[in-house]
Amino acid sequence: MTIKDIARECGCAIGTVSRVLNNHPDVSEKTREKVLAVVKKHNFIINANAKLLKTQDRKTIEVLVKGSSSILLNSLLERIQKKIEQLPYNASVVVLDEYDNEAKAANRIYYEQKPVGIIFLGGSPELFKDDFARLLVPCVVISNESQLIEGASISSVSTDNFTAASHAAEYLIQMGHKKIGVIGGDLFGSGITRRRYDGFLSSLTKAGLGFNYERAYITSKYSFEDGASAAQKLIERYSDMTAIFAMSDVMAIGAIRKLSDLGYSVPGDISITGFDGISISEYYQPRLTTIRQNTDLLADEGLNILLNNIERNTPPQNKFIPFEFIQGESVKQLLFANTEICKDRA
C-alpha cells in the first residue's frame, strides 16, 4: 500500500493525502476523515526514511525578490512560502537589489539549479525582455504586469498600477491640490514606477494641470530611509507644493517623518498619499491615504497560475487583481475644492 493507492481509493489527489498524513490544516474535515479511514483500514504506516528521501527529492520553485526592504514583497514571500510548504515542492529564495537585472540572475540560477518554475516578486520584463526570453522554465511575475514575450512562458499577476495611481492623483486634485510633488522609483529601471507615473500624469493632464519633472519628481528607493531623504530634497526644490504622491507606503511614511522633523505638519501643511496598503499604514499617525493591494490574492493567484503552467502546461496569462482606495487622514481638503470624493475602484 502506497500513498498513490490511498489516493486512488479515496478519490483524492496525492497531494491531498500527503497533507493529511503530514497533519497540514488546509484540508476539509470530511476529506481528512475519509483519508484516515482508508489509512486505518490498511494499517498504513509512513516510512520515515522514504519520507526524508522524498522531501530531499522534491522539485524546487525559485523565488526572486526584487528589493530587500519592501514590506509588500516580504508579505507576498511569506504567503507563498507557507503555500509551497504544503505542496510537493521546495522554495528557494534569492533577494536582489531593486536595480538588478532579475532575468539575468534567473538564467544563471536556472542553469545551476534547474528549478521547475520561477516566481519574480517585483521585476520588469519589459526592461529586460531579451533576458526573460531566454528563460526555459515557467515563470510568473507578481506585483507587476508582463507583456507576453514570444517563446517565453511568463505570466503576471498584479494590481493595475496605471489605474490605481491615476485614482490616487484624481483624489488629490478633487481635494483641491494642484501643486503636487512625486516621490517615486527609477523611471528607467522599474516598470512598476513607470506605470504609476504615467497613471499619475494622466489625471493631471485630464485636469488641465502641468507637471515639472525636474522640480517636482525625486527618485527614491522603495524604503523608509530613501522616502525621508527624498522628502527633504523635494521640499527644497518645490517649497510651495501642497501635496505629495508617494509610490509606496514606506516612502510616504519616511517622508512624513522627515517633514515633521523639518517642522511641517501632515496634512496641515502638506498632504501625502501612499501606495500598497501595508498594515502599518492603518496604524500610523496620521492614518495614511493609500491604494491597498490584495497581497493574499496576488500571492495565491500567482502561485496557482505557475503550478498550472508547470503541471498542466497551461499557456501564460496576465491577470489584474482588484485594488481598494483607502481614504485615511493624510490628505487635507483645500478651500473651494471639488468635494466629490472618488469612489472605490476594482
Coordinates of N, CA, C and O in Angstrom, one line a residue, residues 54-229:
K54 N 12.0 11.5 0.0 CA 11.0 12.2 -0.8 C 11.2 13.7 -0.7 O 11.1 14.5 -1.6
T55 N 11.3 14.2 0.6 CA 11.5 15.6 0.9 C 12.7 16.1 0.2 O 12.7 17.2 -0.4
Q56 N 13.8 15.4 0.2 CA 15.0 15.8 -0.4 C 14.9 15.8 -1.9 O 15.6 16.6 -2.5
D57 N 14.1 15.0 -2.4 CA 13.9 14.9 -3.9 C 12.9 15.9 -4.5 O 12.7 15.9 -5.7
R58 N 12.2 16.6 -3.6 CA 11.2 17.5 -4.1 C 11.7 18.5 -5.1 O 12.8 19.0 -4.9
K59 N 11.0 18.8 -6.1 CA 11.4 19.8 -7.1 C 11.4 21.2 -6.5 O 10.6 21.5 -5.6
T60 N 12.2 22.1 -7.0 CA 12.4 23.4 -6.5 C 11.7 24.5 -7.3 O 11.7 24.5 -8.5
I61 N 11.0 25.4 -6.6 CA 10.5 26.6 -7.2 C 11.4 27.8 -6.7 O 11.5 28.0 -5.5
E62 N 12.0 28.5 -7.6 CA 12.9 29.6 -7.2 C 12.0 30.8 -7.1 O 11.2 31.1 -7.9
V63 N 12.3 31.6 -6.0 CA 11.6 32.9 -5.7 C 12.6 34.0 -5.7 O 13.5 34.0 -4.8
L64 N 12.5 34.9 -6.6 CA 13.4 36.0 -6.7 C 12.7 37.3 -6.2 O 11.7 37.7 -6.8
V65 N 13.2 37.9 -5.1 CA 12.6 39.1 -4.5 C 13.4 40.3 -5.0 O 14.6 40.4 -4.7
K66 N 12.7 41.2 -5.6 CA 13.4 42.4 -6.2 C 13.3 43.6 -5.2 O 12.4 44.4 -5.1
G67 N 14.4 43.6 -4.3 CA 14.4 44.7 -3.3 C 14.3 44.1 -1.9 O 13.4 43.3 -1.6
S68 N 15.3 44.4 -1.0 CA 15.3 43.8 0.3 C 14.5 44.5 1.3 O 14.2 43.9 2.4
S69 N 14.0 45.7 1.1 CA 13.3 46.5 2.1 C 11.8 46.7 1.8 O 11.2 47.4 2.5
S70 N 11.3 46.0 0.8 CA 9.9 46.1 0.5 C 9.0 45.3 1.4 O 9.1 44.0 1.4
I71 N 8.2 45.9 2.3 CA 7.3 45.2 3.2 C 6.3 44.5 2.4 O 5.9 43.4 2.7
L72 N 5.8 45.1 1.3 CA 4.8 44.4 0.4 C 5.3 43.1 -0.1 O 4.7 42.0 0.0
L73 N 6.5 43.1 -0.7 CA 7.1 41.9 -1.3 C 7.4 40.9 -0.2 O 7.3 39.7 -0.5
N74 N 7.8 41.3 0.9 CA 8.1 40.4 2.0 C 6.8 39.7 2.5 O 6.8 38.5 2.8
S75 N 5.7 40.4 2.4 CA 4.4 39.8 2.8 C 4.0 38.8 1.7 O 3.5 37.7 2.1
L76 N 4.2 39.1 0.5 CA 3.9 38.2 -0.6 C 4.8 36.9 -0.4 O 4.3 35.8 -0.6
L77 N 6.1 37.1 -0.1 CA 7.0 36.0 0.1 C 6.6 35.1 1.2 O 6.6 33.9 1.0
E78 N 6.2 35.7 2.3 CA 5.7 34.9 3.5 C 4.5 34.0 3.1 O 4.5 32.8 3.4
R79 N 3.6 34.6 2.4 CA 2.4 33.9 2.0 C 2.7 32.7 1.0 O 2.2 31.6 1.2
I80 N 3.6 33.0 0.0 CA 4.0 32.0 -0.9 C 4.8 30.8 -0.3 O 4.5 29.7 -0.6
Q81 N 5.7 31.2 0.6 CA 6.4 30.1 1.3 C 5.5 29.2 2.1 O 5.7 28.0 2.1
K82 N 4.5 29.7 2.8 CA 3.6 28.9 3.5 C 2.8 28.0 2.6 O 2.5 26.8 2.9
K83 N 2.4 28.5 1.4 CA 1.7 27.7 0.5 C 2.5 26.6 -0.1 O 2.1 25.4 -0.2
I84 N 3.8 26.9 -0.4 CA 4.6 25.9 -1.0 C 5.0 24.8 0.0 O 5.2 23.6 -0.4
E85 N 5.1 25.1 1.3 CA 5.4 24.1 2.3 C 4.3 23.0 2.3 O 4.6 21.9 2.7
Q86 N 3.1 23.3 1.8 CA 2.0 22.3 1.8 C 2.0 21.5 0.5 O 1.1 20.7 0.3
L87 N 2.9 21.8 -0.4 CA 3.0 21.2 -1.7 C 4.2 20.3 -1.9 O 5.2 20.5 -1.1
P88 N 4.3 19.4 -2.9 CA 5.5 18.6 -3.1 C 6.6 19.4 -3.8 O 7.1 18.9 -4.8
Y89 N 6.9 20.6 -3.3 CA 7.9 21.4 -3.9 C 8.7 22.1 -2.8 O 8.3 22.2 -1.6
N90 N 9.9 22.5 -3.1 CA 10.8 23.3 -2.2 C 10.8 24.7 -2.7 O 10.8 24.9 -3.9
A91 N 10.9 25.7 -1.8 CA 11.0 27.1 -2.2 C 12.4 27.5 -1.9 O 12.9 27.3 -0.8
S92 N 13.1 28.0 -2.9 CA 14.5 28.6 -2.7 C 14.4 30.1 -3.0 O 13.9 30.5 -4.1
V93 N 14.8 30.9 -2.1 CA 14.6 32.4 -2.1 C 16.0 33.1 -2.4 O 17.0 32.8 -1.8
V94 N 15.9 34.0 -3.4 CA 17.1 34.9 -3.6 C 16.6 36.3 -3.6 O 15.6 36.7 -4.2
V95 N 17.3 37.2 -2.8 CA 16.9 38.6 -2.7 C 17.9 39.4 -3.6 O 19.1 39.3 -3.4
L96 N 17.4 40.3 -4.4 CA 18.2 41.1 -5.3 C 18.0 42.6 -5.0 O 17.0 42.9 -4.4
D97 N 18.9 43.4 -5.4 CA 18.7 44.8 -5.3 C 17.7 45.2 -6.3 O 17.5 44.6 -7.3
E98 N 16.9 46.3 -6.0 CA 15.8 46.6 -6.8 C 16.2 47.2 -8.2 O 15.4 47.3 -9.1
Y99 N 17.5 47.5 -8.4 CA 18.0 47.9 -9.6 C 18.8 46.8 -10.4 O 19.3 47.0 -11.5
D100 N 18.8 45.6 -9.9 CA 19.4 44.4 -10.5 C 18.6 44.0 -11.7 O 17.4 44.2 -11.8
N101 N 19.3 43.2 -12.6 CA 18.6 42.6 -13.8 C 18.2 41.2 -13.3 O 18.9 40.3 -13.2
E102 N 16.9 41.1 -12.9 CA 16.4 39.8 -12.3 C 16.4 38.7 -13.3 O 16.5 37.5 -12.9
A103 N 16.2 39.0 -14.6 CA 16.1 37.9 -15.6 C 17.5 37.3 -15.8 O 17.6 36.1 -16.0
K104 N 18.5 38.1 -15.8 CA 19.9 37.6 -15.9 C 20.2 36.7 -14.7 O 20.8 35.6 -14.9
A105 N 19.8 37.2 -13.5 CA 20.1 36.3 -12.3 C 19.3 35.0 -12.4 O 19.8 34.0 -12.0
A106 N 18.1 35.1 -12.9 CA 17.2 33.9 -13.1 C 17.8 32.9 -14.0 O 17.8 31.7 -13.8
N107 N 18.4 33.4 -15.1 CA 19.0 32.5 -16.1 C 20.2 31.8 -15.5 O 20.4 30.6 -15.7
R108 N 21.0 32.5 -14.7 CA 22.2 31.9 -14.1 C 21.7 30.8 -13.1 O 22.2 29.7 -13.0
I109 N 20.7 31.1 -12.3 CA 20.1 30.2 -11.3 C 19.6 28.9 -12.0 O 19.7 27.8 -11.5
Y110 N 18.9 29.2 -13.1 CA 18.3 28.0 -13.8 C 19.4 27.0 -14.3 O 19.2 25.8 -14.1
Y111 N 20.4 27.5 -14.8 CA 21.5 26.6 -15.3 C 22.3 25.9 -14.2 O 22.8 24.9 -14.4
E112 N 22.3 26.6 -13.0 CA 23.0 26.0 -11.9 C 22.1 25.0 -11.1 O 22.6 24.0 -10.6
Q113 N 20.8 25.3 -11.0 CA 20.0 24.6 -10.0 C 18.8 23.9 -10.7 O 18.2 23.0 -10.1
K114 N 18.4 24.2 -11.9 CA 17.3 23.6 -12.7 C 16.0 23.6 -11.9 O 15.4 22.5 -11.7
P115 N 15.5 24.7 -11.4 CA 14.2 24.8 -10.8 C 13.1 24.5 -11.8 O 13.3 24.7 -13.0
V116 N 12.0 24.0 -11.4 CA 10.9 23.7 -12.3 C 10.0 24.9 -12.6 O 9.2 24.9 -13.5
G117 N 10.2 26.0 -11.8 CA 9.5 27.2 -12.1 C 10.1 28.4 -11.3 O 10.9 28.1 -10.4
I118 N 9.9 29.6 -11.7 CA 10.4 30.8 -11.1 C 9.4 31.8 -10.8 O 8.5 32.1 -11.7
I119 N 9.3 32.3 -9.6 CA 8.4 33.4 -9.2 C 9.3 34.7 -9.0 O 10.3 34.7 -8.3
F120 N 8.9 35.7 -9.7 CA 9.5 37.0 -9.5 C 8.6 37.9 -8.7 O 7.5 38.2 -9.1
L121 N 9.0 38.3 -7.5 CA 8.3 39.3 -6.7 C 8.9 40.6 -7.0 O 10.0 41.0 -6.6
G122 N 8.1 41.4 -7.8 CA 8.7 42.6 -8.4 C 9.4 42.2 -9.7 O 9.4 41.0 -10.0
G123 N 9.9 43.1 -10.4 CA 10.6 42.7 -11.7 C 10.0 43.5 -12.8 O 8.9 44.1 -12.7
S124 N 10.8 43.6 -13.9 CA 10.4 44.4 -15.0 C 10.7 43.7 -16.4 O 11.7 44.0 -17.0
P125 N 9.8 42.8 -16.8 CA 10.1 42.0 -18.0 C 10.3 42.9 -19.2 O 11.0 42.6 -20.1
E126 N 9.6 44.1 -19.3 CA 9.7 44.9 -20.5 C 11.1 45.6 -20.6 O 11.5 46.0 -21.7
L127 N 11.8 45.7 -19.4 CA 13.1 46.4 -19.4 C 14.2 45.4 -19.8 O 15.2 45.7 -20.3
F128 N 13.9 44.1 -19.4 CA 15.0 43.1 -19.7 C 14.4 42.0 -20.6 O 14.5 40.8 -20.3
K129 N 13.7 42.4 -21.6 CA 12.9 41.4 -22.5 C 13.8 40.3 -23.0 O 13.4 39.2 -23.1
D130 N 15.0 40.7 -23.5 CA 15.9 39.7 -24.1 C 16.3 38.6 -23.1 O 16.3 37.4 -23.5
D131 N 16.6 39.0 -21.9 CA 17.0 38.0 -20.9 C 15.8 37.2 -20.4 O 15.9 36.0 -20.2
F132 N 14.6 37.8 -20.3 CA 13.4 37.0 -20.0 C 13.1 36.0 -21.1 O 12.7 34.9 -20.8
A133 N 13.3 36.4 -22.3 CA 13.0 35.5 -23.5 C 13.9 34.2 -23.5 O 13.5 33.2 -24.0
R134 N 15.1 34.3 -22.8 CA 16.0 33.1 -22.7 C 15.6 32.1 -21.7 O 16.1 31.0 -21.7
L135 N 14.7 32.5 -20.8 CA 14.3 31.6 -19.7 C 13.6 30.4 -20.3 O 12.6 30.5 -21.0
L136 N 14.0 29.2 -19.9 CA 13.5 27.9 -20.4 C 12.6 27.2 -19.4 O 12.5 26.0 -19.4
V137 N 11.9 28.0 -18.6 CA 11.1 27.4 -17.5 C 9.9 28.3 -17.2 O 10.0 29.5 -17.5
P138 N 8.8 27.7 -16.8 CA 7.6 28.5 -16.5 C 7.9 29.6 -15.4 O 8.6 29.3 -14.4
C139 N 7.4 30.8 -15.6 CA 7.7 31.9 -14.7 C 6.4 32.7 -14.5 O 5.5 32.8 -15.3
V140 N 6.3 33.4 -13.3 CA 5.3 34.3 -13.1 C 5.9 35.5 -12.3 O 6.7 35.4 -11.4
V141 N 5.5 36.7 -12.8 CA 5.8 38.0 -12.2 C 4.7 38.4 -11.3 O 3.6 38.6 -11.8
I142 N 4.9 38.6 -10.0 CA 3.8 39.0 -9.1 C 4.1 40.4 -8.7 O 5.2 40.7 -8.2
S143 N 3.1 41.3 -8.9 CA 3.0 42.7 -8.5 C 3.4 43.6 -9.6 O 3.3 44.9 -9.5
N144 N 3.7 43.1 -10.8 CA 4.0 43.9 -12.0 C 3.4 43.2 -13.2 O 3.4 42.0 -13.3
E145 N 2.9 44.1 -14.1 CA 2.3 43.5 -15.4 C 3.5 43.0 -16.3 O 4.6 43.5 -16.2
S146 N 3.1 42.0 -17.1 CA 4.1 41.5 -18.0 C 3.5 41.2 -19.4 O 2.5 40.5 -19.5
Q147 N 4.0 41.9 -20.4 CA 3.5 41.6 -21.7 C 4.0 40.2 -22.2 O 5.1 39.8 -21.7
L148 N 3.3 39.6 -23.0 CA 3.7 38.3 -23.5 C 5.0 38.4 -24.3 O 5.1 39.3 -25.2
I149 N 5.9 37.6 -24.0 CA 7.2 37.6 -24.7 C 7.3 36.4 -25.6 O 7.1 35.2 -25.1
E150 N 7.5 36.5 -26.8 CA 7.5 35.4 -27.8 C 8.5 34.3 -27.4 O 9.7 34.6 -27.1
G151 N 8.0 33.1 -27.3 CA 8.9 32.0 -27.0 C 9.1 31.7 -25.5 O 9.7 30.8 -25.1
A152 N 8.6 32.6 -24.7 CA 8.8 32.5 -23.2 C 7.4 32.2 -22.5 O 6.4 32.6 -23.0
S153 N 7.5 31.5 -21.4 CA 6.3 31.1 -20.6 C 6.3 32.0 -19.4 O 6.7 31.6 -18.3
I154 N 5.9 33.3 -19.5 CA 6.0 34.2 -18.4 C 4.6 34.8 -18.2 O 4.0 35.4 -19.1
S155 N 4.0 34.5 -17.0 CA 2.7 35.1 -16.7 C 2.9 36.2 -15.7 O 4.0 36.5 -15.2
S156 N 1.8 37.0 -15.4 CA 1.9 38.0 -14.4 C 0.6 38.2 -13.7 O -0.5 37.9 -14.2
V157 N 0.7 38.6 -12.4 CA -0.5 38.8 -11.6 C -0.1 40.1 -10.9 O 0.9 40.2 -10.2
S158 N -1.0 41.1 -11.0 CA -0.7 42.4 -10.4 C -1.9 43.3 -10.2 O -3.0 43.0 -10.7
T159 N -1.7 44.3 -9.5 CA -2.7 45.4 -9.4 C -2.5 46.2 -10.7 O -1.4 46.3 -11.3
D160 N -3.6 46.8 -11.2 CA -3.5 47.7 -12.4 C -2.8 49.0 -11.9 O -3.5 50.0 -11.4
N161 N -1.5 49.1 -12.0 CA -0.8 50.2 -11.4 C -1.1 51.5 -12.0 O -1.1 52.6 -11.3
F162 N -1.3 51.6 -13.3 CA -1.7 52.8 -14.0 C -3.0 53.4 -13.5 O -3.1 54.5 -13.1
T163 N -4.0 52.5 -13.4 CA -5.3 53.0 -13.0 C -5.3 53.3 -11.5 O -5.9 54.3 -11.1
A164 N -4.6 52.6 -10.7 CA -4.6 52.9 -9.2 C -3.9 54.2 -9.0 O -4.4 55.0 -8.2
A165 N -2.8 54.5 -9.6 CA -2.1 55.7 -9.5 C -2.9 56.9 -10.0 O -2.9 58.0 -9.4
S166 N -3.6 56.7 -11.1 CA -4.5 57.7 -11.6 C -5.6 58.1 -10.6 O -5.9 59.2 -10.4
H167 N -6.1 57.0 -10.0 CA -7.1 57.2 -9.0 C -6.6 58.0 -7.8 O -7.3 59.0 -7.3
A168 N -5.4 57.7 -7.3 CA -4.9 58.5 -6.2 C -4.6 60.0 -6.6 O -4.9 60.9 -5.8
A169 N -4.1 60.2 -7.8 CA -3.9 61.6 -8.2 C -5.2 62.3 -8.4 O -5.3 63.5 -8.0
E170 N -6.2 61.6 -8.9 CA -7.5 62.2 -9.1 C -8.1 62.7 -7.8 O -8.7 63.8 -7.6
Y171 N -7.9 61.9 -6.7 CA -8.4 62.2 -5.4 C -7.7 63.5 -4.9 O -8.4 64.4 -4.4
L172 N -6.4 63.6 -5.0 CA -5.7 64.8 -4.6 C -6.2 66.0 -5.3 O -6.4 67.1 -4.7
I173 N -6.4 65.9 -6.6 CA -7.0 67.0 -7.4 C -8.4 67.4 -6.9 O -8.7 68.6 -6.8
Q174 N -9.2 66.4 -6.7 CA -10.5 66.7 -6.2 C -10.6 67.4 -4.9 O -11.5 68.1 -4.5
M175 N -9.5 67.1 -4.1 CA -9.4 67.8 -2.8 C -8.7 69.1 -2.9 O -8.4 69.8 -1.8
G176 N -8.5 69.6 -4.1 CA -8.1 71.0 -4.3 C -6.6 71.2 -4.6 O -6.1 72.3 -4.7
H177 N -5.8 70.1 -4.7 CA -4.4 70.2 -4.8 C -4.0 70.3 -6.3 O -4.4 69.4 -7.1
K178 N -3.2 71.3 -6.6 CA -2.8 71.5 -8.0 C -1.2 71.4 -8.1 O -0.7 71.2 -9.1
K179 N -0.6 71.7 -6.9 CA 0.9 71.7 -6.9 C 1.3 70.4 -6.1 O 1.4 70.4 -4.9
I180 N 1.6 69.4 -6.9 CA 1.8 68.1 -6.3 C 3.2 67.6 -6.7 O 3.6 67.5 -7.9
G181 N 4.0 67.2 -5.7 CA 5.3 66.6 -5.9 C 5.1 65.1 -5.9 O 4.1 64.5 -5.4
V182 N 6.2 64.4 -6.4 CA 6.2 62.9 -6.5 C 7.5 62.4 -6.0 O 8.5 62.8 -6.3
I183 N 7.3 61.4 -5.1 CA 8.5 60.5 -4.7 C 8.3 59.2 -5.3 O 7.3 58.5 -5.0
G184 N 9.1 58.8 -6.2 CA 9.0 57.5 -6.9 C 10.3 56.9 -7.2 O 11.4 57.4 -6.9
G185 N 10.2 55.7 -7.8 CA 11.4 54.9 -8.2 C 12.0 55.4 -9.4 O 11.7 56.5 -10.0
D186 N 13.0 54.7 -9.9 CA 13.7 55.0 -11.1 C 12.8 54.7 -12.3 O 12.5 53.6 -12.6
L187 N 12.4 55.8 -13.1 CA 11.5 55.6 -14.2 C 12.1 54.8 -15.3 O 11.4 54.2 -16.1
F188 N 13.4 54.7 -15.4 CA 14.1 53.9 -16.5 C 14.5 52.5 -16.0 O 15.1 51.8 -16.8
G189 N 14.3 52.2 -14.7 CA 14.8 50.9 -14.2 C 13.7 50.1 -13.5 O 13.9 49.1 -13.0
S190 N 12.4 50.6 -13.6 CA 11.3 49.9 -12.9 C 10.0 50.1 -13.7 O 9.6 51.2 -13.9
G191 N 9.5 49.0 -14.2 CA 8.2 49.0 -14.9 C 7.1 49.5 -14.0 O 6.2 50.2 -14.5
I192 N 7.1 49.1 -12.7 CA 6.0 49.5 -11.8 C 6.0 51.0 -11.7 O 5.0 51.7 -11.7
T193 N 7.2 51.6 -11.5 CA 7.4 53.0 -11.3 C 6.8 53.7 -12.6 O 6.1 54.7 -12.4
R194 N 7.2 53.3 -13.7 CA 6.8 53.9 -15.0 C 5.2 53.9 -15.1 O 4.6 54.9 -15.5
R195 N 4.6 52.8 -14.8 CA 3.2 52.7 -14.9 C 2.5 53.6 -13.9 O 1.5 54.3 -14.2
R196 N 3.0 53.7 -12.7 CA 2.4 54.6 -11.6 C 2.6 56.0 -12.0 O 1.7 56.9 -11.8
Y197 N 3.7 56.4 -12.6 CA 4.0 57.7 -13.0 C 3.1 58.1 -14.2 O 2.5 59.2 -14.2
D198 N 2.9 57.2 -15.1 CA 2.0 57.5 -16.3 C 0.6 57.7 -15.8 O -0.1 58.5 -16.3
G199 N 0.2 56.8 -14.8 CA -1.2 57.0 -14.3 C -1.4 58.3 -13.6 O -2.4 59.0 -13.7
F200 N -0.4 58.7 -12.8 CA -0.4 60.0 -12.1 C -0.5 61.1 -13.1 O -1.4 62.0 -13.0
L201 N 0.3 61.1 -14.2 CA 0.3 62.2 -15.2 C -1.0 62.2 -15.9 O -1.5 63.3 -16.3
S202 N -1.6 61.1 -16.1 CA -2.9 61.0 -16.9 C -4.0 61.8 -16.2 O -4.8 62.5 -16.8
S203 N -4.0 61.8 -14.8 CA -5.0 62.5 -14.1 C -4.7 64.0 -14.1 O -5.6 64.9 -14.2
L204 N -3.4 64.4 -14.0 CA -3.1 65.8 -14.1 C -3.4 66.4 -15.5 O -4.0 67.5 -15.6
T205 N -3.1 65.6 -16.5 CA -3.5 66.1 -17.9 C -5.0 66.2 -18.1 O -5.4 67.2 -18.6
K206 N -5.7 65.3 -17.6 CA -7.2 65.3 -17.6 C -7.7 66.6 -16.9 O -8.7 67.2 -17.4
A207 N -7.1 67.0 -15.8 CA -7.5 68.2 -15.1 C -6.9 69.5 -15.6 O -7.2 70.5 -15.1
G208 N -6.1 69.4 -16.7 CA -5.5 70.6 -17.3 C -4.3 71.1 -16.5 O -4.0 72.3 -16.6
L209 N -3.7 70.2 -15.7 CA -2.5 70.6 -14.9 C -1.2 70.2 -15.5 O -1.1 69.1 -16.0
G210 N -0.2 71.0 -15.4 CA 1.1 70.6 -15.9 C 1.9 70.0 -14.8 O 1.5 69.9 -13.6
F211 N 3.1 69.4 -15.2 CA 4.0 68.8 -14.2 C 5.4 69.0 -14.6 O 5.8 68.7 -15.7
N212 N 6.2 69.7 -13.7 CA 7.6 70.0 -14.0 C 8.5 68.8 -13.4 O 8.7 68.8 -12.2
Y213 N 8.9 67.9 -14.2 CA 9.6 66.7 -13.7 C 10.9 67.1 -13.0 O 11.1 66.5 -11.9
E214 N 11.6 68.0 -13.5 CA 12.9 68.4 -12.9 C 12.7 69.0 -11.5 O 13.6 68.7 -10.6
R215 N 11.7 69.6 -11.3 CA 11.4 70.3 -10.0 C 10.6 69.4 -9.0 O 10.9 69.4 -7.8
A216 N 9.7 68.6 -9.6 CA 8.7 68.0 -8.7 C 8.8 66.5 -8.6 O 8.0 65.9 -7.9
Y217 N 9.8 65.9 -9.2 CA 10.0 64.4 -9.1 C 11.3 64.1 -8.5 O 12.4 64.6 -8.9
I218 N 11.3 63.3 -7.4 CA 12.5 62.9 -6.7 C 12.6 61.4 -6.8 O 11.6 60.7 -6.4
T219 N 13.7 60.8 -7.3 CA 13.9 59.4 -7.4 C 14.3 58.8 -6.1 O 15.2 59.4 -5.5
S220 N 13.7 57.7 -5.7 CA 14.0 57.1 -4.4 C 13.9 55.6 -4.5 O 13.1 55.1 -5.3
K221 N 14.6 54.9 -3.7 CA 14.3 53.5 -3.5 C 13.0 53.3 -2.7 O 12.6 54.3 -2.0
Y222 N 12.5 52.2 -2.7 CA 11.2 51.9 -2.0 C 11.5 51.5 -0.6 O 11.4 50.4 -0.2
S223 N 11.9 52.5 0.2 CA 12.3 52.3 1.6 C 12.0 53.5 2.4 O 11.8 54.6 1.9
F224 N 11.9 53.3 3.8 CA 11.7 54.4 4.7 C 12.8 55.5 4.6 O 12.5 56.7 4.5
E225 N 14.0 55.0 4.6 CA 15.2 55.9 4.6 C 15.2 56.8 3.3 O 15.4 58.0 3.4
D226 N 15.0 56.2 2.2 CA 15.0 57.0 0.9 C 13.8 57.9 0.8 O 13.9 58.9 0.2
G227 N 12.7 57.4 1.3 CA 11.5 58.3 1.3 C 11.7 59.5 2.1 O 11.3 60.6 1.7
A228 N 12.4 59.4 3.3 CA 12.7 60.6 4.1 C 13.7 61.5 3.4 O 13.4 62.7 3.4
S229 N 14.7 60.9 2.8 CA 15.7 61.7 2.1 C 15.1 62.5 0.9 O 15.3 63.7 0.7

